[in-house]
Amino acid sequence: MLKINNLHVKLEEEDKQILKGLSLEVPAGQVHAIMGPNGSGKSTLSYVLSGRDGYEVTEGEATMDGEDLLEMEPEERAAAGLFLAFQYPVEIPGVGNMTFLRTAVNAQRKARGQEEISSGEFLKAIRAKAAELQIDAEMLKRPVNVGFSGGEKKRNEILQMAMLEPRMCIMDETDSGLDVDAMRLVADGVNALRSPDRSFLVITHYQRLLNHIQPDVVHIMSNGRIVKTGGPDLALQVEDEGYGDLLAEAG
Amino acid sequence: MSEAAVQTKDVTPQVSGAPKPVDALQARLDALSLPKGGFTAGARADALARLREMGLPGPRDEYWRYTDPRPFNAPVPQPIPIEAREPDSPLFLDLPRLTLVFVDGAFDAAESDDLSLEGIEIDTLAQADTGADHWAKGLYGVLEASGQNPVKRPFAALNTAAAQDGVLIRVTAKPSRPVHIIHRRAREDADATWHHVIRVEEGAELTLLETGMAGARSNGVIEADLAKGARLHYIAAKRAGHQKLGNAHLFARVAAEAQLKSFALSVNGTLMRHEAFIDITGDDAVAHIAAAVLGDGNVGAFHHDDTVFVTHGAERCESRQVFKKVLKNGAEGVFQGKILVKPGAQKTDGYQISQALLLDERSQFLAKPELEIYADDVQCSHGSTTGALDETALFYLRSRGVPRDRAIVFLVLSFLADALEEIEDEVLRGQINDRLEAWLTRHGNQ
């Protein structure tokens, strides 16, 4: 599904190298976790993959099902099936949650040559999915993320994911700022979306989220590269021992 | 007291050989046919005397520093082809309302609805002014005259002296429908001057809508007098042509417990100056003035000036000024806003925000927010910001698959949302929102 090969990325404005030869492959249907200390480049990786401005790829490639991601505009990547759940979902006053999401769903469908979804169908689908995530129907009418608590914002991200039905989901520290109950709700939402043709890349600081979303593979990232890859046990090892020994071992 | 000029701009000095101010005023007056007036005769003569005393504004006048008054001073406007406007869908036409049509500022009875509606008396100025007496006699030119201090507003005085027509509305109850004034154009070179007087009696309510475009140049004045507990909701969506010159004044007197809410949408226009003078005279009154302005310098020069003066003269009153401008391709926006709190106007809650969203580096916004406070137990704030689109929000929307142009429309609507919030009626707000969205979509790719 997602293939990243020897990716080098620097910040455009500061001429600062962030990713230094990162390679990674997430096959269809798998959940991969990326863990790593602050400043290792985890968020940069999620932004570069989803097409945010301000980063320059100096070397390497990233493809999704063989298509060059890095050449595409952010909306093209979304239409191709990529989704980024933001660490800090953005508030957009004056734009209704529902209007925004229906515009997004239909823009993606249009880009893929599919027919637009009718208001009735959309309403039915979003109500069902919101109920699963325990999102109040009133919240759907409110402006995007405005006045939402931290947990509500993250659940709203998962709702968007559920409605957009991406094939490749990147989750950037979705667990940050969540209490235990909210984390479980988010994890349940993600688990409900797991399927043989959908993959996840879960970026997190802590192992805790991975108790709820069982990864197939865990990567440890440091200084712009993947330094160690293993099974779910690797996350437990991080939790017990911290990054210090692991990173020393990886050289 | 605080005063801040965020940015200043050079104003070209008057061209040598231009007529002297007095001659310029005479030339301006000569080009108009000044009605003698019936019940307005005295007010018109007084206004003319005021105007002669103050003269036409020059670029050195403090309140004309950011806006060149010369196109307003010129005896006649440049003609504008009748078709020179954007093909906007009409507003409010599907709503129940009482329609009054004005063509280049003159009432068109054949195109208008019957003027009778329960709870409201409607006359037209030209018609009523054939008589010597009218309820509007105590208001016509009176609120304008009291709005001449401390800042001179010569074009308002000119309007009182020269107005051809307008509507005189006295509201005594809560009419079942809004009144909708529609402006249309007929002559390419029309210099349209109209003057409305609105009196909302104690406890009465009116929603007044005003849309369309009049003249190649227009000068419109509204004098609104709100009695105790009265409510006036005024929503203007003036459709300006790209070469249009427009000058508008709203003078309002707001008595105790009365509520004034005004919202104006402006798109296009070479030179637009909208002034509001709000005098809050009774306790516990509320006055909100808001505007959303969209300018695209690519379809013709664009300059829009909002100049607002709110006076608090009573206790526990609330005023809000919310002015938002979206500017692109070299468009210019100006905001001059003042809150004056008089001695004794305790517990005043005064708020003012002016914001510009600049969609490129060639556009500019000039703001001069002012507070002048002579009471010690008040809460007043003002803020002014100039910014570009929020790149993070833009990326957020695009990352969900919303194409860039569409995402920008969302963010502009988001920027304007506070101003639109001042429209209480959801249906009216929705239609204004749709009009904005359509304009933004048309102007998206340039």
Coordinates of N, CA and C in Angstrom, one line a residue, chain A residues 47 50-52 73-75 78 83-84 86 90 92-95 100 103-104 107-108 145 157 160, chain B residues 390-393 395-406 410-411 413-415 417-418 433:
Chain A
Y47 N 3.1 15.1 7.7 CA 2.8 16.3 6.8 C 3.3 16.1 5.4
S50 N 1.1 13.8 3.5 CA -0.2 14.4 3.1 C -0.1 15.7 2.3
G51 N 1.1 16.2 2.1 CA 1.3 17.3 1.2 C 1.2 18.7 1.7
R52 N 1.6 18.9 3.0 CA 1.6 20.2 3.5 C 2.8 21.0 2.9
E73 N -1.2 17.2 -5.3 CA -1.7 18.2 -4.4 C -2.3 17.5 -3.2
P74 N -2.5 18.2 -2.0 CA -3.1 17.5 -0.9 C -4.5 16.9 -1.2
E75 N -5.3 17.7 -2.0 CA -6.6 17.2 -2.2 C -6.6 16.0 -3.2
A78 N -5.8 13.0 -1.0 CA -7.0 12.6 -0.3 C -8.0 11.8 -1.2
F83 N -5.5 9.7 4.2 CA -6.1 10.5 5.2 C -5.2 10.7 6.3
L84 N -5.1 12.0 6.8 CA -4.3 12.3 8.0 C -5.2 12.8 9.1
F86 N -5.3 14.7 12.3 CA -4.4 15.7 12.8 C -4.2 15.6 14.3
V90 N -8.2 21.5 13.3 CA -8.3 23.0 13.2 C -9.7 23.4 13.3
I92 N -12.7 25.9 12.4 CA -13.1 26.8 11.3 C -14.5 27.4 11.6
P93 N -14.5 28.5 12.3 CA -15.8 29.2 12.6 C -16.6 29.5 11.3
G94 N -17.9 29.4 11.5 CA -18.7 29.9 10.3 C -18.9 28.8 9.2
V95 N -18.2 27.7 9.4 CA -18.4 26.6 8.4 C -18.9 25.4 9.1
F100 N -19.1 21.0 5.5 CA -17.7 20.8 5.2 C -17.4 19.3 4.8
T103 N -19.0 18.4 1.5 CA -18.2 19.0 0.4 C -17.0 18.1 0.1
A104 N -16.4 17.7 1.2 CA -15.2 16.8 1.1 C -15.5 15.5 0.4
A107 N -16.3 16.1 -3.2 CA -15.2 16.5 -4.0 C -14.3 15.3 -4.3
Q108 N -14.2 14.4 -3.3 CA -13.4 13.2 -3.5 C -14.1 12.3 -4.5
N145 N -15.2 21.9 14.5 CA -14.3 21.9 15.7 C -14.5 23.0 16.7
E157 N -12.3 13.7 14.1 CA -11.3 13.3 13.1 C -11.7 11.9 12.6
Q160 N -14.7 11.8 10.4 CA -14.3 12.2 9.0 C -13.7 11.0 8.3
Chain B
D390 N -5.2 31.6 6.6 CA -4.5 30.7 7.6 C -4.1 29.4 6.8
E391 N -2.8 29.3 6.6 CA -2.3 28.2 5.9 C -2.6 26.8 6.5
T392 N -2.6 26.8 7.8 CA -2.9 25.5 8.5 C -4.3 25.1 8.2
A393 N -5.2 26.0 8.3 CA -6.7 25.7 8.0 C -6.8 25.3 6.6
F395 N -4.7 23.9 4.6 CA -4.1 22.5 4.5 C -5.1 21.5 5.1
Y396 N -5.7 21.9 6.2 CA -6.6 20.9 6.8 C -7.8 20.6 5.9
L397 N -8.4 21.7 5.3 CA -9.5 21.4 4.4 C -9.1 20.6 3.1
R398 N -7.9 21.0 2.6 CA -7.4 20.3 1.4 C -7.1 18.9 1.7
S399 N -6.6 18.6 2.9 CA -6.2 17.2 3.2 C -7.4 16.3 3.3
R400 N -8.6 17.0 3.4 CA -9.9 16.2 3.4 C -10.4 16.0 2.0
G401 N -9.7 16.6 1.0 CA -10.1 16.4 -0.4 C -10.8 17.6 -1.0
V402 N -11.0 18.7 -0.2 CA -11.6 19.9 -0.7 C -10.6 20.6 -1.6
P403 N -11.0 20.9 -2.8 CA -10.0 21.5 -3.7 C -9.7 22.9 -3.2
R404 N -8.5 23.4 -3.5 CA -7.9 24.6 -3.0 C -8.9 25.8 -3.1
D405 N -9.5 26.1 -4.3 CA -10.3 27.2 -4.5 C -11.6 27.1 -3.6
R406 N -12.1 25.9 -3.5 CA -13.3 25.7 -2.6 C -12.9 25.9 -1.2
F410 N -14.4 28.6 1.7 CA -14.8 28.2 3.1 C -14.1 29.1 4.1
L411 N -12.8 29.4 3.9 CA -12.1 30.2 4.9 C -12.5 31.6 4.8
L413 N -15.5 32.7 4.0 CA -16.8 32.7 4.7 C -16.7 32.6 6.2
S414 N -15.7 31.8 6.6 CA -15.4 31.7 8.0 C -14.9 33.0 8.6
F415 N -14.1 33.7 7.8 CA -13.6 35.1 8.2 C -14.8 36.1 8.4
A417 N -17.9 35.4 9.1 CA -19.0 34.8 9.8 C -19.4 35.8 11.0
D418 N -18.5 36.4 11.7 CA -18.9 37.3 12.8 C -19.8 38.4 12.3
N433 N -25.3 34.8 2.7 CA -24.2 33.9 2.7 C -24.0 33.3 1.3

